Coordinates of C-alpha atoms and ligand atoms in Angstrom, one line a residue:
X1 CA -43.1 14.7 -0.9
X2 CA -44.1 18.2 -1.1
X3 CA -42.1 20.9 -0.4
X4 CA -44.1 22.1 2.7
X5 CA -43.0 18.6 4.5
X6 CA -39.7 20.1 4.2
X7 CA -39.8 22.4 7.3
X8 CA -38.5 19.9 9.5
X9 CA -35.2 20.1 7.8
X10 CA -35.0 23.8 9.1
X11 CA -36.4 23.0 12.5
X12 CA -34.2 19.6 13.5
X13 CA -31.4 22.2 12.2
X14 CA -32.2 25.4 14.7
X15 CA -33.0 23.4 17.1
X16 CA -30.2 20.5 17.5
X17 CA -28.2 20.6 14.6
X18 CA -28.0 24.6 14.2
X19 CA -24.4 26.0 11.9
X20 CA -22.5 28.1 14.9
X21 CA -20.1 29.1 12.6
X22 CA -19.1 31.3 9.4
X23 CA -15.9 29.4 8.7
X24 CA -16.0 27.9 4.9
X25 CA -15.8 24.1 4.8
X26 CA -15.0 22.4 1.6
X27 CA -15.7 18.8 0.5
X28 CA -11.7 18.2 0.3
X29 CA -9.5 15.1 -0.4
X30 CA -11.9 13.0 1.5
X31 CA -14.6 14.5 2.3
X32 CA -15.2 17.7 5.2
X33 CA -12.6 17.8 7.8
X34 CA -11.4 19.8 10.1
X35 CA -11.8 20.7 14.2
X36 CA -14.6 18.4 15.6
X37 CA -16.7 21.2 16.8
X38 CA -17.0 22.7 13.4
X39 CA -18.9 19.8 11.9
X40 CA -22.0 19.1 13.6
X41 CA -24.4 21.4 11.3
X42 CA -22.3 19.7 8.2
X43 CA -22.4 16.5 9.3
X44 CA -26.5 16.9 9.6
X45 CA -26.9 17.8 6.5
X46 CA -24.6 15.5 4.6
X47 CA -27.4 13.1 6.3
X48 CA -29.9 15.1 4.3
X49 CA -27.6 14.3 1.1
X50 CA -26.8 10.8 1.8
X51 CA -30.9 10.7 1.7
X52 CA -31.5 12.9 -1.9
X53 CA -28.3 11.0 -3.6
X54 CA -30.1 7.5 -2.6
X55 CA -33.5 8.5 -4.6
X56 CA -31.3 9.7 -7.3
X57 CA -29.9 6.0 -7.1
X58 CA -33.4 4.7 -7.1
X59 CA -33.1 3.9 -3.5
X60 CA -29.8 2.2 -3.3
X61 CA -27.8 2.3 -0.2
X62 CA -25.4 5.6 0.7
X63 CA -23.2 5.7 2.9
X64 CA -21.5 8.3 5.6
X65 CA -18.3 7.6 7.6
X66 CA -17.6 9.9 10.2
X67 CA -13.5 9.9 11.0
X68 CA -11.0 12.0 10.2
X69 CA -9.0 9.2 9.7
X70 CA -4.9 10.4 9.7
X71 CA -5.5 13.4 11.5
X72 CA -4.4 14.0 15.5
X73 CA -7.9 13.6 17.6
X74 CA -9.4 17.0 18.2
X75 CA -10.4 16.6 14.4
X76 CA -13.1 14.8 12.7
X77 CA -14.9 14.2 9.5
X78 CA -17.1 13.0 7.0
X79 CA -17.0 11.7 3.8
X80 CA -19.8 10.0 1.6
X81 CA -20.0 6.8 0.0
X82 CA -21.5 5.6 -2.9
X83 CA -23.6 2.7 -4.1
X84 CA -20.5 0.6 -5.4
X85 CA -18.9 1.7 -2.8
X86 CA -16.6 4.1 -4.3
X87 CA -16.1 7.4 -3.0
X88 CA -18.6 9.8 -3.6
X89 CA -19.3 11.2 -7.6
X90 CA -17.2 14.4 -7.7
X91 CA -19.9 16.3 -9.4
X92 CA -21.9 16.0 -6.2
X93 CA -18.7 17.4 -4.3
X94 CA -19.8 20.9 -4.8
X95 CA -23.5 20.1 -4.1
X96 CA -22.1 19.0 -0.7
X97 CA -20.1 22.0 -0.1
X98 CA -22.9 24.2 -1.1
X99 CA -25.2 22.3 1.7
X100 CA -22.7 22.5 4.3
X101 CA -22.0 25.9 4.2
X102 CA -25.6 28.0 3.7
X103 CA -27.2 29.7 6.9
X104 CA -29.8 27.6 8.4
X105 CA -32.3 30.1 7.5
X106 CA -31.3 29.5 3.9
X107 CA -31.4 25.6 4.4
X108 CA -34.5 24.6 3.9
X109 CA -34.7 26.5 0.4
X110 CA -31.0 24.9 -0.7
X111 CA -32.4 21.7 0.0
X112 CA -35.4 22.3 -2.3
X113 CA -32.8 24.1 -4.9
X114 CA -30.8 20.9 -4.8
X115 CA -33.8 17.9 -5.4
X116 CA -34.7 20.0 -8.2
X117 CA -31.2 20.2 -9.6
X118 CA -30.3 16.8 -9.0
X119 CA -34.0 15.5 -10.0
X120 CA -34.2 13.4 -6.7
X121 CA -38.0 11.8 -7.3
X122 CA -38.7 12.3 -3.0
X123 CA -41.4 9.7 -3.3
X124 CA -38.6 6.7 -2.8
X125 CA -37.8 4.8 -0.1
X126 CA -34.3 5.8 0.7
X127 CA -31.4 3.6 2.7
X128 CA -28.6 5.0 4.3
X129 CA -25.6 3.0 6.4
X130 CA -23.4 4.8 8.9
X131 CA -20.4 4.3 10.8
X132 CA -17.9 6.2 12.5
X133 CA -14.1 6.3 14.2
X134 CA -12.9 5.6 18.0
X135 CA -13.2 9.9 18.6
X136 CA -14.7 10.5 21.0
X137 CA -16.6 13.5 19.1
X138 CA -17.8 10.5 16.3
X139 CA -21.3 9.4 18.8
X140 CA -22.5 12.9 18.7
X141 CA -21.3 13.6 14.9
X142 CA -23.3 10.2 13.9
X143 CA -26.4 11.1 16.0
X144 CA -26.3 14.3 13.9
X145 CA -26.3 12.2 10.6
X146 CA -29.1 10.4 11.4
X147 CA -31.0 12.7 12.3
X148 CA -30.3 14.4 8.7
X149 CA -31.8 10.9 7.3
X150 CA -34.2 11.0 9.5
X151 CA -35.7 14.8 8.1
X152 CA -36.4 13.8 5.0
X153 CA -37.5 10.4 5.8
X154 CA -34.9 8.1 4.6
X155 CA -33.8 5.3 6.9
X156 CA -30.5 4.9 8.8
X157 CA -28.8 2.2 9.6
X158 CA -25.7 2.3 12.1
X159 CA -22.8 0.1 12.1
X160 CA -21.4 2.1 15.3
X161 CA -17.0 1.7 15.4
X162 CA -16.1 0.5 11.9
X163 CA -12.9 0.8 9.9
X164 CA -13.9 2.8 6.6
X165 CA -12.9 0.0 4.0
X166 CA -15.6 -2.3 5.9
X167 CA -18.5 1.0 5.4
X168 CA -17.1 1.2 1.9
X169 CA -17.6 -2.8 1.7
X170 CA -21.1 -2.8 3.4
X171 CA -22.7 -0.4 1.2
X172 CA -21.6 -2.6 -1.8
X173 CA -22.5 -5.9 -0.5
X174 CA -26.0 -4.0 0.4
X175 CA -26.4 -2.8 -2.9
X176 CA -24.7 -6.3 -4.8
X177 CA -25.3 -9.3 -3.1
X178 CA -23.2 -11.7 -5.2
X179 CA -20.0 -9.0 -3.8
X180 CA -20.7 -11.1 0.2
X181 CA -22.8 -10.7 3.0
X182 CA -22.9 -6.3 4.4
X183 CA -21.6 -7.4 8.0
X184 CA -18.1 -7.0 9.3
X185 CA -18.1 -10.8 9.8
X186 CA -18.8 -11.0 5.9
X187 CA -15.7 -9.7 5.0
X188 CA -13.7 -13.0 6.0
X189 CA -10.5 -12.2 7.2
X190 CA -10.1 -14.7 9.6
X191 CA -8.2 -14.3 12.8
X192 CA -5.0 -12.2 13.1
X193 CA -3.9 -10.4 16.4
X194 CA -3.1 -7.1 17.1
X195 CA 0.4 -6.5 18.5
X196 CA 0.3 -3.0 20.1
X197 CA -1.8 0.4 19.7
X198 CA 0.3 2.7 22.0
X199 CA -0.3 6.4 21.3
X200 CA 0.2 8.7 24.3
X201 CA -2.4 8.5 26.9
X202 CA -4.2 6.2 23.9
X203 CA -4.9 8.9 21.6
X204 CA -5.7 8.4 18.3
X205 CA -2.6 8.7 15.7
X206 CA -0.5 10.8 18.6
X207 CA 3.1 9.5 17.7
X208 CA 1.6 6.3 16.3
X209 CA -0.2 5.4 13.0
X210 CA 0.4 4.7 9.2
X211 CA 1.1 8.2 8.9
X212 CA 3.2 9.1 11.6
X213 CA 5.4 6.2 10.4
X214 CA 5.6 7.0 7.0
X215 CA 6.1 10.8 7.5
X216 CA 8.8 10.7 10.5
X217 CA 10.4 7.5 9.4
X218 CA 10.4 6.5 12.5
X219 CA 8.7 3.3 14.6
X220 CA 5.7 4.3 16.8
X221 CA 6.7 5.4 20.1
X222 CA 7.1 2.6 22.7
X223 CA 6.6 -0.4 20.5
X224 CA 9.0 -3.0 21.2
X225 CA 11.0 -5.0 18.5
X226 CA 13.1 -7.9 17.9
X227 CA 15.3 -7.1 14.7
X228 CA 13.8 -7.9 11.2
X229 CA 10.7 -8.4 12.7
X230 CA 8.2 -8.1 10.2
X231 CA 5.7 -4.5 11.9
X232 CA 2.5 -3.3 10.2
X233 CA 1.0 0.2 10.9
X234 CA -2.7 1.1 10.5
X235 CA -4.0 4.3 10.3
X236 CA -7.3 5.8 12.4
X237 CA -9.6 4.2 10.3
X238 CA -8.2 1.4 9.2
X239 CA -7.8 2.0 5.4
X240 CA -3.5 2.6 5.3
X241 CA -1.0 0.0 5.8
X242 CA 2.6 0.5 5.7
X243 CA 5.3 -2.1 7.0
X244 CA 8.9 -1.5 8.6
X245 CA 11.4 -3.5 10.3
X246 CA 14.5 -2.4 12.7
X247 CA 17.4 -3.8 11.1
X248 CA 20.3 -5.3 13.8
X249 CA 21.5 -2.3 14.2
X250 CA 18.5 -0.3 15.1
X251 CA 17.6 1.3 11.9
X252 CA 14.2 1.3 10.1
X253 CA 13.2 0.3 7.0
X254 CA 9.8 1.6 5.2
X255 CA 7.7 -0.2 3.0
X256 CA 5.5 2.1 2.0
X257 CA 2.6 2.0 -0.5
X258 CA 4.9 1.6 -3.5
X259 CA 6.6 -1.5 -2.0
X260 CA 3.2 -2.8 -0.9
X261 CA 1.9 -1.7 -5.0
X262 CA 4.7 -3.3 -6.6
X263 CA 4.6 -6.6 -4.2
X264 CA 1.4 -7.2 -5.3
X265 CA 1.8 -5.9 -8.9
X266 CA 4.6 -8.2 -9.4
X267 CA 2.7 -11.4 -8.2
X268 CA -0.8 -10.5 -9.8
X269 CA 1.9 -10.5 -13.1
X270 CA 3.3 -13.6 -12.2
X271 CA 0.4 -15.5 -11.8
X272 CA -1.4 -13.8 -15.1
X273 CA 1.6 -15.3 -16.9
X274 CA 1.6 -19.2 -15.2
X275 CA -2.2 -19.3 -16.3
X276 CA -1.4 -17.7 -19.8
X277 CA -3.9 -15.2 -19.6
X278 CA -2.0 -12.8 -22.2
X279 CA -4.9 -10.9 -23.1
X280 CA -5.3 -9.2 -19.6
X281 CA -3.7 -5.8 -19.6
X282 CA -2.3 -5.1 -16.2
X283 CA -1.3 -1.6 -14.9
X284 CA -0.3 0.0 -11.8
X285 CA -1.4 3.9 -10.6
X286 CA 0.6 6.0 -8.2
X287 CA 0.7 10.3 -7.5
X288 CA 3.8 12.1 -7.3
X289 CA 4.5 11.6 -3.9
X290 CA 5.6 8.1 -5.7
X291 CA 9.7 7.4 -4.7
X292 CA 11.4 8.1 -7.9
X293 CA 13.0 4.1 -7.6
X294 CA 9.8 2.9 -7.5
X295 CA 8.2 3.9 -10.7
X296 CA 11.5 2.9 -12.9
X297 CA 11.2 -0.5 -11.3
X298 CA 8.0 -0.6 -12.4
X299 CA 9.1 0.5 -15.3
X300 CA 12.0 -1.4 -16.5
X301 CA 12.1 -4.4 -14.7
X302 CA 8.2 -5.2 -14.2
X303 CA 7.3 -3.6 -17.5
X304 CA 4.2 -2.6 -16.2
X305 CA 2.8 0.5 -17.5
X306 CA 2.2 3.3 -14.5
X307 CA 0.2 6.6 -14.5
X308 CA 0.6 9.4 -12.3
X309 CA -2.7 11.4 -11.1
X310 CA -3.4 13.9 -8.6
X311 CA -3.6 12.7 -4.8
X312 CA -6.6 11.1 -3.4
X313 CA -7.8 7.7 -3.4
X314 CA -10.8 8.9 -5.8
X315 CA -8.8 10.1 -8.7
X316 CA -6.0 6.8 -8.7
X317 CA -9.7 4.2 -8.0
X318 CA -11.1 6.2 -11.4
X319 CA -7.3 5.5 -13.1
X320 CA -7.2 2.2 -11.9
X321 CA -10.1 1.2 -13.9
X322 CA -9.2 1.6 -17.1
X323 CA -7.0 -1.3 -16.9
X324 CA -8.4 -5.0 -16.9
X325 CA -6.2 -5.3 -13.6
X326 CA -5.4 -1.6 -12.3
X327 CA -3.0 -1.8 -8.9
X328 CA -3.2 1.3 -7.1
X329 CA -1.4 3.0 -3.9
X330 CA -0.3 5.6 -2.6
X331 CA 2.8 6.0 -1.3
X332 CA 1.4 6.9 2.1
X333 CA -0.2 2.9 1.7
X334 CA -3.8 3.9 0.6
X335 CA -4.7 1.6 -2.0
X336 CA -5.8 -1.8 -3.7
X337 CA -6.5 -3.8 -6.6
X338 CA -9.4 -3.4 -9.1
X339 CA -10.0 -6.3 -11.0
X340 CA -12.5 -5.5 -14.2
X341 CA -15.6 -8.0 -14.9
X342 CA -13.3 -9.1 -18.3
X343 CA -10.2 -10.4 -16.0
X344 CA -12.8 -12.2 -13.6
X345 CA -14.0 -13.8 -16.4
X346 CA -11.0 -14.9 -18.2
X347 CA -9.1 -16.1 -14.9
X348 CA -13.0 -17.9 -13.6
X349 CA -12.8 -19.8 -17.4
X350 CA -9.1 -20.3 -17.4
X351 CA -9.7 -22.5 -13.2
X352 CA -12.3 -24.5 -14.7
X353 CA -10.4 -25.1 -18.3
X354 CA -7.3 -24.6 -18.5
X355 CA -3.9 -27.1 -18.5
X356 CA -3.6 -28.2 -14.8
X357 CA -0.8 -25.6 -14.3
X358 CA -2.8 -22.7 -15.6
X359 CA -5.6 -23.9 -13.2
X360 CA -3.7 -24.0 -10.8
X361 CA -2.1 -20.0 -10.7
X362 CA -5.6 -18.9 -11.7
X363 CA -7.3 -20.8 -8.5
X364 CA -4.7 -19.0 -6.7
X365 CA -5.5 -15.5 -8.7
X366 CA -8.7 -16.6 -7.6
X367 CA -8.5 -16.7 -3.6
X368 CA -6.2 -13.5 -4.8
X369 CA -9.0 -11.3 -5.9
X370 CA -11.5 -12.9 -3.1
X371 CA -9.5 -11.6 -0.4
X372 CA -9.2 -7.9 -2.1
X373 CA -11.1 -5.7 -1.1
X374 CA -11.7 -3.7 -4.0
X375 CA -14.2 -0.8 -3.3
X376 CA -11.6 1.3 -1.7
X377 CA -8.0 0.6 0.3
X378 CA -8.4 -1.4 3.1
X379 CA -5.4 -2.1 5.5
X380 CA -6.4 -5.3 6.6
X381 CA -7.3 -7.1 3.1
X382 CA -4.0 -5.6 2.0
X383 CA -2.1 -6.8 4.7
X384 CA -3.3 -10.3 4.0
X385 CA -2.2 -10.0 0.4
X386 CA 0.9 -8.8 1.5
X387 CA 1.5 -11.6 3.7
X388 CA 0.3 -14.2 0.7
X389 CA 2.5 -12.9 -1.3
X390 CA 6.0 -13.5 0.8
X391 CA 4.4 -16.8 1.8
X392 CA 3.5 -18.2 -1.3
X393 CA 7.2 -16.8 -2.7
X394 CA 9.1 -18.2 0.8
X395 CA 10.3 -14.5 1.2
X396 CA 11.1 -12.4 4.3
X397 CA 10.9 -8.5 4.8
X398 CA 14.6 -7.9 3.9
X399 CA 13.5 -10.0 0.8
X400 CA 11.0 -7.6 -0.1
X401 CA 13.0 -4.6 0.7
X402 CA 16.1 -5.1 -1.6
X403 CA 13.7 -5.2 -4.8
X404 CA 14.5 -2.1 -5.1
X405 CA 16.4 1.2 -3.3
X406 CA 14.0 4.0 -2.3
X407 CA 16.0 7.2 -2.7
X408 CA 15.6 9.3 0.3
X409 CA 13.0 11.2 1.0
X410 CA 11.4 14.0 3.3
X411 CA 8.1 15.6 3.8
X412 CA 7.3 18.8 5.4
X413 CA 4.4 21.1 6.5
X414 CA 4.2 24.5 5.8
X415 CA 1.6 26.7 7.4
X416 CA 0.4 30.1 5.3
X417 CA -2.3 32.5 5.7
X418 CA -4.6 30.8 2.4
X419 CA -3.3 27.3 1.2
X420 CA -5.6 27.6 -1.8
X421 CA -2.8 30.2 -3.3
X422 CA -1.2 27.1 -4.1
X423 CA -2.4 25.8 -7.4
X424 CA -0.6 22.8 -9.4
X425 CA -0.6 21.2 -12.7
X426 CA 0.2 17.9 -13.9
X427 CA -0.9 15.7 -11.4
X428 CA 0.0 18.2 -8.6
X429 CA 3.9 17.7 -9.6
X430 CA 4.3 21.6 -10.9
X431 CA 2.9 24.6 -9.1
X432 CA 1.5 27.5 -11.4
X433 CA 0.6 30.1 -8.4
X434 CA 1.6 32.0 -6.7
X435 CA 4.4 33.5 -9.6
X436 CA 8.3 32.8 -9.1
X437 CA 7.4 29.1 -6.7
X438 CA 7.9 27.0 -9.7
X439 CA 11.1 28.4 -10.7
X440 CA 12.7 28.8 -7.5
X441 CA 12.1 24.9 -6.8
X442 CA 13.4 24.5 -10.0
X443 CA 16.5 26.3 -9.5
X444 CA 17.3 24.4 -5.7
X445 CA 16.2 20.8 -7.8
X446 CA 18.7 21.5 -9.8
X447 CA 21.6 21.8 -7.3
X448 CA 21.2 18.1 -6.2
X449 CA 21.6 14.9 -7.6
X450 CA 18.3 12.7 -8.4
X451 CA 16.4 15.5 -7.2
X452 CA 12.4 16.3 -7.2
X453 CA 10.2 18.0 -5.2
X454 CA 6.8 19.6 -5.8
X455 CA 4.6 21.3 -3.5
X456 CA 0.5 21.4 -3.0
X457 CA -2.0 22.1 -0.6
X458 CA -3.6 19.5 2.1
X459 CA -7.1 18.8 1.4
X460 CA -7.8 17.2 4.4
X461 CA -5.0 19.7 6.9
X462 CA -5.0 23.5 7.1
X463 CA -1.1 23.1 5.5
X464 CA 0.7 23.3 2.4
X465 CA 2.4 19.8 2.0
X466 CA 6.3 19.9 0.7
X467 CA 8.2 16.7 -1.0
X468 CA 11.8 16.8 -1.9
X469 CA 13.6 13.4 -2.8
X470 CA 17.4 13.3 -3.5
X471 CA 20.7 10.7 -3.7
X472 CA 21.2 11.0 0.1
X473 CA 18.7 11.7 3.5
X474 CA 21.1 14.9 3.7
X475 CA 20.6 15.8 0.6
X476 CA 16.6 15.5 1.1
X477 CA 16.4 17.1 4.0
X478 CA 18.4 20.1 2.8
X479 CA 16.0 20.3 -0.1
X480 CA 12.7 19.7 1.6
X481 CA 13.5 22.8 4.4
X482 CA 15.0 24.9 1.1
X483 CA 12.0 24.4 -1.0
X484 CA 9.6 25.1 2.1
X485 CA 11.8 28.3 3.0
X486 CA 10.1 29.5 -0.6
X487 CA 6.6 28.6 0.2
X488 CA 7.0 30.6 3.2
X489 CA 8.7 33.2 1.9
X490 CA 6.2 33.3 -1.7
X491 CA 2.9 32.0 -0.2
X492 CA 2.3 34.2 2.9
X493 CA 4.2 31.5 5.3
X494 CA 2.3 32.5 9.1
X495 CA 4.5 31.6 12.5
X496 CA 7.7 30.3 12.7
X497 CA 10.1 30.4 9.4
X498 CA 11.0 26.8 8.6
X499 CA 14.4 26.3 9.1
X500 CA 16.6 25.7 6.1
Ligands
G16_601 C1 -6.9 11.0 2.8 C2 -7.1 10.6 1.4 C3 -5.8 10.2 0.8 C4 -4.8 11.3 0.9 C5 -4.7 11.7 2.3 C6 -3.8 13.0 2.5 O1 -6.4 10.0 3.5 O2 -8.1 9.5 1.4 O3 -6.0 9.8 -0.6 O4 -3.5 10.8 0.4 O5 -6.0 12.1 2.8 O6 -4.4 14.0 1.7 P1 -3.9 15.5 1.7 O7 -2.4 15.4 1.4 O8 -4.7 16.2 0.7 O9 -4.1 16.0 3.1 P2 -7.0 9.6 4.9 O10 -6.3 8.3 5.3 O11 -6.7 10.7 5.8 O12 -8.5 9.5 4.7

């Protein structure tokens, strides 16, 4: 295509899609996000990228999902996904950033900059599938992503309201056809019935949600429940699950990611070892926001070997692979199971050859890694292996729960004039800037038994996030205000002081 044709970029910009703003967007955590009338002009042109990154993949299929997923409903987003699937290559992050942000008079010529950079051969056909969240901003975001496709000829295909794990799944069944069929009725999940989605005046995540859940530790408002009744919370777009249960006398439990990880860890183990496949290494990834009694259970009584990376389901997927079986969650229940082509293999030989017992756990390892979805975390696939899990083992929530004590925990938000003063090292779990944060946390850590915290900034909320765990909820809450009363005080804390 020559360069001339690329006019219409500009002109579908200034004339629908034009950038009313000079606020600095950044491909964060997952993707842009941020107030729903600051994305049309970005989500336009990460059409035009979805487009150039599919001729760089010799036509395979990209995809954009436009939700902002956790976050309270005047926000929205959009993140990329790539041919397997997986989240978008991080080297094209800053290529994305770069797009979103130029003027429109400089789009045009960016656009060009970046085919030549990125060595896009224009004369493929190009495919690109897009869904979006319940927002009520998503319609007009998606139109805007087409219309991005559409200006340099690629062709879009919408899904309309999907969850993101079934965008992430699509795009790899479209590009792999032995992964299952790209519809939402190929991912067979079967029937299962939603309980409640109450919100306040139905809006999305308000007092509701995986996150809201996990973060207040505290059932979504209005939900009814009998006592150790078995609850699952989603998040906006469907790719968190955490569980609870209100014990008889009222009081909630969590299961979090890292219950939900090590569930599923344990079993995957368990089975690996009935079908004798002693070869297959298996190993579980988490980020520091990881309760502390989690990762020595892991530890010392699975014996599983655990990493810790920075958070973000991109950087635990990448760590994830580098075992034949790689578990991975977050603890706010983002997450899933990678199984490598080796394990498939093996466990596929071992069904068809092995003694009867060792065909028998690896035809259940089988259905195991059929029902996973493993391009990204997906709430519902993981809730299903949950649920195989205490089925197949006769177990109920409480069960599940006493594997192991969580030590108490609290997170907190801090607002400050820059978040990006925050830096961190070592997997986000020690701060390096601004000077004096580190050792003041240091110094309160030290004043409480089995305590940690760390601090870093949101990549996908205008806050600097704040995690303190100690030996009792007192004792964590004390230390999660204490530690943000430094941020504020050391990182240029804006409105009201947290109080300590
Ligand atoms: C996204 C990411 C997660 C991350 C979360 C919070 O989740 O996919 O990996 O844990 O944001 O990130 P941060 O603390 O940087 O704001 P979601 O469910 O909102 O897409």
């Amino acid at each position: 295509m020559p360069p001339s044709s690329l006019r219409v970029v500009y002109a579908f910009a200034r004339e629908m899609h034009p950038k009313t703003t000079d606020v600095f967007i950044e491909y964060g955590t997952a993707g842009f996000r941020t107030k729903a009338s600051l994305l049309e002009h970005v989500v336009y042109r990460m059409g035009l990228l979805a487009v150039i990154r599919s001729r760089v993949k010799n036509g395979r299929t990209i995809g954009i999902m436009i939700t902002a997923s956790h976050n309270l409903e005047p926000d929205n987003g959009v993140k990329l996904i790539d041919p397997e699937g997986e989240m978008l290559e991080q080297s094209w992050e800053e290529i994305a950033t770069r797009l979103a942000n130029v003027s429109d008079n400089d789009l045009e010529a960016t656009t060009v900059e970046v085919i030549k950079q990125v060595n896009a051969d224009m004369g493929l056909k190009a495919s690109v599938f897009i869904g979006m969240d319940t927002r009520y901003t998503s319609p007009r975001l998606a139109a805007a992503a087409v219309h991005g496709v559409m200006a340099l000829k690629g062709t879009a295909k919408e899904f309309g309201i999907v969850t993101t794990p079934i965008l992430h799944y699509c795009v790899r069944c479209r590009n792999d056809n032995t992964y299952g069929t790209p519809t939402e009725e190929g991912k067979k999940y079967g029937p299962y019935s939603l309980v409640s989605t109450p919100g306040e005046r139905g809006q999305l995540n308000l007092n509701c949600g995986a996150d809201f859940v996990k973060v207040s530790q505290k059932p979504p408002v209005g939900v009814e429940h009998a006592p150790f009744q078995r609850v699952a919370s989603l998040d906006g777009d469907g790719d968190r699950l955490v569980y609870y249960y209100l014990d008889d006398n009222n009081k909630m439990h969590l299961l979090d990611g890292d219950k939900i990880a090590t569930l599923l860890a344990s079993y995957v183990t368990q089975l690996l070892k009935a079908c004798e496949a002693t070869d297959l290494k298996l190993g579980l990834v988490q980020t520091a926001y990881a309760n502390g009694a989690s990762t020595k259970y892991i530890t010392e009584d699975l014996k599983v070997p655990v990493s810790c990376v920075k958070t973000g389901v991109k950087h635990l997927h990448h760590a994830a692979q580098s075992y034949d079986i790689g578990v991975y969650f977050e603890a706010n229940g983002h997450g899933t199971v990678l199984y490598s082509d080796k394990a498939k293999t093996t466990i596929r030989r071992i069904a068809q050859e092995g003694e009867p017992e060792q065909r028998k756990a690896a035809q259940l390892l089988l259905n195991f890694i059929d029902m996973t979805n493993e391009t990204v975390g997906d709430a519902i696939s993981d809730l299903f292996l949950v649920e195989t899990v205490l089925c197949a083992r006769g177990q109920n929530v409480k069960e599940w729960m006493e594997a192991y004590t969580d030590l108490p925990c609290r997170q907190l938000k801090v607002t400050v004039q820059d978040r990006n003063a925050i830096s961190t090292a070592d997997a986000e779990r020690r701060c390096t800037a601004p000077e004096g944060l580190q050792s003041r946390i240091d110094e309160l850590v030290a004043t409480y038994k089995s305590g940690r915290s760390f601090v870093r900034p949101s990549g996908t909320e205008d806050v600097v996030r704040v995690y303190a765990e100690a030996d009792t909820q007192e004792n964590a809450d004390k230390l999660a205000a204490q530690v943000s009363q430094a941020v504020f005080d050391l990182a240029g804390g804006v409105g009201d002081r947290p109080v300590a």
